[in-house]
XYZ file of C-alpha atoms in Angstrom:
305
model
C 0.717 13.653 7.358
C 4.010 11.604 7.538
C 2.833 10.332 11.267
C -0.351 9.171 9.679
C 0.961 7.527 6.642
C 3.855 5.760 8.194
C 1.672 2.789 9.147
C 1.297 2.338 5.420
C 4.928 1.809 4.959
C 4.908 -0.626 7.811
C 1.790 -2.188 6.189
C 3.917 -3.246 3.147
C 4.908 -6.354 4.977
C 1.308 -7.460 5.765
C 1.437 -10.046 2.991
C 4.687 -11.709 4.355
C 4.165 -11.587 8.159
C 1.409 -12.919 10.425
C -1.363 -10.632 11.503
C -3.216 -10.649 14.712
C -6.437 -11.202 12.843
C -6.919 -12.467 9.158
C -10.548 -13.430 8.330
C -11.363 -14.572 4.702
C -14.859 -14.895 3.152
C -16.412 -15.447 -0.332
C -18.445 -12.514 -1.692
C -20.515 -13.583 -4.558
C -21.620 -10.206 -5.536
C -24.014 -8.362 -7.891
C -24.164 -4.973 -6.550
C -27.106 -2.731 -7.906
C -27.116 0.821 -8.647
C -29.418 2.741 -6.060
C -30.372 6.314 -5.508
C -31.839 5.435 -2.380
C -30.828 7.181 0.765
C -33.364 5.101 2.935
C -32.075 4.347 6.443
C -30.758 0.778 6.658
C -32.267 -1.213 9.401
C -30.697 -0.937 12.785
C -29.436 2.530 12.082
C -30.580 6.002 12.793
C -30.844 8.899 10.426
C -28.779 9.771 7.556
C -26.086 12.379 9.181
C -24.179 13.124 6.119
C -23.790 12.176 2.497
C -22.357 13.152 -0.925
C -24.255 11.509 -4.075
C -21.722 13.526 -6.127
C -24.546 14.753 -8.190
C -22.929 18.002 -9.134
C -22.763 19.193 -12.824
C -20.539 16.874 -15.047
C -16.975 18.350 -15.078
C -17.069 19.805 -11.732
C -14.804 18.907 -8.828
C -15.612 17.594 -5.475
C -18.118 19.688 -3.292
C -15.648 22.136 -1.374
C -18.377 22.474 1.369
C -17.590 18.710 2.062
C -14.266 17.765 0.846
C -10.750 19.304 1.108
C -7.738 18.208 -1.134
C -4.502 16.774 0.295
C -1.662 17.872 -1.954
C 1.784 16.888 -2.570
C 4.310 14.259 -3.721
C 6.066 13.473 -0.390
C 5.674 9.727 -0.796
C 3.162 9.743 2.065
C 5.263 7.601 4.198
C 5.161 4.688 1.900
C 7.498 5.821 -1.178
C 4.409 6.397 -3.146
C 5.005 7.576 -6.677
C 1.976 9.897 -7.324
C 1.872 13.688 -6.697
C -1.672 14.495 -5.344
C -3.234 17.458 -7.235
C -6.548 19.449 -7.202
C -6.664 19.419 -11.026
C -9.760 18.579 -12.847
C -7.557 15.856 -14.715
C -7.343 14.008 -11.545
C -10.725 14.270 -10.012
C -14.093 15.428 -11.377
C -17.657 14.338 -11.501
C -18.471 12.227 -14.566
C -21.657 10.683 -16.163
C -21.795 6.980 -15.419
C -25.033 5.038 -16.321
C -24.249 2.499 -13.453
C -24.690 5.014 -10.792
C -27.928 5.577 -9.135
C -28.287 9.231 -10.300
C -26.182 8.936 -13.337
C -23.141 10.715 -11.940
C -19.977 9.599 -10.021
C -16.910 11.293 -8.682
C -13.828 9.949 -10.715
C -10.356 9.967 -9.169
C -7.853 9.433 -11.973
C -4.389 8.479 -11.794
C -2.293 9.628 -14.869
C 1.289 9.193 -16.006
C 2.672 11.544 -18.517
C 5.308 11.052 -21.309
C 8.170 11.554 -18.778
C 6.774 9.186 -16.220
C 5.576 11.695 -13.875
C 2.358 10.332 -12.119
C -0.502 12.300 -10.670
C -3.716 11.428 -8.902
C -6.030 12.918 -6.139
C -6.672 12.432 -2.318
C -9.698 14.131 -0.730
C -10.632 14.445 2.974
C -13.430 15.611 5.152
C -10.924 16.906 7.689
C -12.206 19.981 9.410
C -15.656 19.694 7.501
C -17.205 16.420 8.985
C -16.281 13.776 11.348
C -18.381 11.119 13.012
C -18.112 8.695 15.986
C -20.324 5.672 15.873
C -22.787 4.608 12.920
C -22.844 3.086 9.601
C -20.384 4.475 7.109
C -20.567 3.228 3.596
C -19.535 3.959 0.059
C -20.460 2.435 -3.384
C -17.243 2.042 -5.138
C -15.834 0.705 -8.527
C -12.039 0.055 -8.097
C -9.270 0.056 -10.639
C -6.809 -2.682 -11.008
C -3.146 -3.236 -12.118
C 0.271 -3.647 -10.647
C 1.057 -0.923 -8.099
C -2.512 0.529 -8.100
C -3.836 1.263 -4.574
C -7.369 2.641 -3.980
C -8.624 3.210 -0.434
C -11.703 4.501 1.605
C -10.676 5.119 5.118
C -11.050 7.281 8.385
C -8.643 8.915 10.712
C -9.323 10.346 14.314
C -9.668 14.074 14.097
C -7.414 14.270 17.151
C -4.338 13.353 14.970
C -2.652 16.500 15.214
C -2.666 16.476 19.163
C -2.211 12.786 19.493
C -0.436 11.540 16.409
C -0.849 8.282 14.737
C -1.788 5.430 15.666
C -3.017 7.065 18.931
C -5.759 8.964 16.919
C -7.073 5.563 15.483
C -7.485 4.533 11.749
C -10.323 2.630 10.241
C -9.502 1.288 6.947
C -13.072 0.462 5.262
C -11.840 -0.832 2.071
C -8.134 -1.094 0.633
C -7.254 -3.191 -2.700
C -4.003 -4.055 -3.968
C -4.182 -3.779 -7.911
C -2.287 -6.967 -8.486
C -4.764 -8.999 -6.594
C -8.102 -7.302 -7.744
C -10.036 -10.241 -6.447
C -9.560 -9.270 -2.744
C -10.264 -6.255 -0.607
C -8.977 -5.489 2.979
C -10.576 -4.022 6.027
C -8.351 -3.044 8.937
C -8.133 -1.225 12.269
C -5.027 0.437 13.640
C -4.604 1.941 17.097
C -1.859 1.978 19.971
C -0.449 -1.763 20.248
C -2.065 -2.889 16.935
C -0.876 -0.905 13.919
C 1.103 -1.271 10.979
C 2.181 -5.125 10.507
C 0.185 -5.863 13.657
C -3.140 -4.120 12.527
C -6.280 -6.054 13.021
C -6.964 -7.030 9.269
C -9.609 -9.041 7.507
C -10.127 -9.780 3.740
C -12.805 -10.693 1.404
C -12.525 -12.538 -1.814
C -14.672 -11.885 -4.912
C -16.231 -14.816 -6.635
C -18.260 -14.470 -9.935
C -19.690 -17.980 -9.445
C -20.315 -20.360 -6.610
C -17.999 -23.216 -6.005
C -15.104 -21.375 -4.811
C -13.384 -21.720 -1.485
C -12.513 -18.667 0.688
C -8.953 -19.324 -0.149
C -9.679 -19.390 -3.941
C -8.293 -22.865 -4.450
C -10.967 -24.343 -6.829
C -10.079 -24.507 -10.386
C -13.685 -25.064 -11.410
C -14.996 -21.525 -10.764
C -14.528 -18.415 -12.836
C -12.920 -15.750 -10.541
C -13.803 -12.139 -11.298
C -12.526 -9.211 -9.493
C -13.897 -5.909 -7.592
C -12.934 -3.728 -10.762
C -15.762 -5.346 -12.787
C -18.691 -3.613 -11.021
C -19.794 -1.397 -8.443
C -19.720 -2.767 -4.770
C -20.969 -1.412 -1.328
C -18.190 -1.384 1.465
C -19.237 -0.421 4.755
C -18.198 -0.564 8.360
C -20.785 -0.640 11.388
C -19.069 1.135 14.332
C -20.513 0.796 17.829
C -19.035 1.275 21.260
C -16.201 -1.172 21.582
C -16.934 -3.137 18.423
C -16.362 -2.463 14.615
C -17.736 -4.835 11.705
C -16.737 -4.727 8.054
C -19.040 -5.458 5.230
C -19.035 -5.984 1.427
C -22.301 -5.878 -0.357
C -24.165 -6.867 2.882
C -21.817 -9.764 3.721
C -19.904 -9.283 7.126
C -16.345 -10.460 6.767
C -14.504 -9.054 9.323
C -15.180 -8.082 13.187
C -13.067 -6.270 15.811
C -14.120 -6.348 19.480
C -12.373 -4.237 22.137
C -12.266 -7.425 24.435
C -10.015 -9.090 21.622
C -7.221 -6.513 21.786
C -3.929 -7.726 22.646
C -2.405 -7.181 26.038
C -1.232 -3.571 26.494
C -3.302 -2.336 23.635
C -5.670 0.507 23.944
C -9.149 0.880 22.227
C -9.317 4.523 21.131
C -12.480 4.195 18.996
C -14.963 5.377 21.681
C -13.015 8.654 22.310
C -13.104 10.759 19.339
C -14.793 11.317 15.961
C -13.165 10.282 12.752
C -13.035 12.154 9.364
C -13.161 10.328 5.932
C -10.833 10.045 3.191
C -10.753 8.839 -0.452
C -7.624 8.315 -2.574
C -5.958 6.472 -5.366
C -2.255 5.905 -4.642
C 0.313 4.488 -7.139
C 3.326 2.492 -5.924
C 4.517 1.931 -2.414
C 6.029 -0.658 -0.264
C 2.864 -2.663 0.333
C 1.245 -2.701 -3.406
C 4.454 -2.570 -5.096
C 5.278 -0.456 -8.144
C 3.845 -0.122 -11.776
C 5.350 -2.343 -14.496
C 5.012 -2.855 -17.999
C 1.431 -4.464 -17.393
C 0.110 -1.434 -15.745
C -2.189 0.679 -17.865
C -2.876 4.320 -17.381
C -5.088 6.259 -16.828
C -6.557 4.454 -13.892
C -9.980 5.303 -12.661
C -11.484 5.122 -9.177
C -15.190 5.695 -9.281
C -17.246 6.854 -6.244
C -21.076 6.660 -6.677
C -21.825 7.918 -3.094
C -20.559 8.075 0.486
C -23.252 7.873 3.258
C -22.976 8.039 7.041
C -25.819 6.950 9.219
C -26.219 7.685 12.973
C -26.183 5.074 15.562
C -29.460 4.307 17.050
C -30.161 5.783 20.682
């Protein structure tokens, strides 16, 4: 796991150093709850999904998900210990969800400062190569809070990171909850050199992509659910927020000497809520606990033949 997450330590410098690709867009959003699993246009059948419709109080479906456990810092000097406790992950009622239930990943801090959270993965249970991968998420905010929805090549144990490939569908830094990031990591474009785009949330019109208009009211992604997705085809991956495409990486655009690994192996899914680290920084007196990361659904659609 350290080899996987080392890129996150390097990624701590993203905000200070140039990236090979940074794209910004305005995302004026009003994501509606839905329980429909109808196939989106341009995509094939629903390959895999989790609507998190188990009984309230239960944990993630063990036939679909596995816990990643521990307090090693995960290569980023993170603070949390990942557990399989129902205090850190459970199905809960939520009227904003399509079926009235969601998975909640909860970061807690006790009276002596010990921080716990959860990280779940489909490693060994499901992986996909090509298609549309999407999730409807309500993210937390706060200094040092770091929710993510991402993917890793299932050959990681054999080839290591970044040669296995990594697709970050959504990451958010809690101190800037008005922006989410989508990134691609592979050999020759990882860590601070990842191919990264971002999208900014605006509650009203009139705001530039840089957010420099003082006339608009700026909301953030923690205020409602939003659908984050990647559309993955041979030689090309695109990132979306509520249907708005905000980032594209094409194999032809890779830097010299880099290798496109995303046509080679399926990737498995990960959901986690980290606390602290070199990229998001650390909680301070303004950070409130508990923090909750809510997942309405995760759906994977096949690529068209």
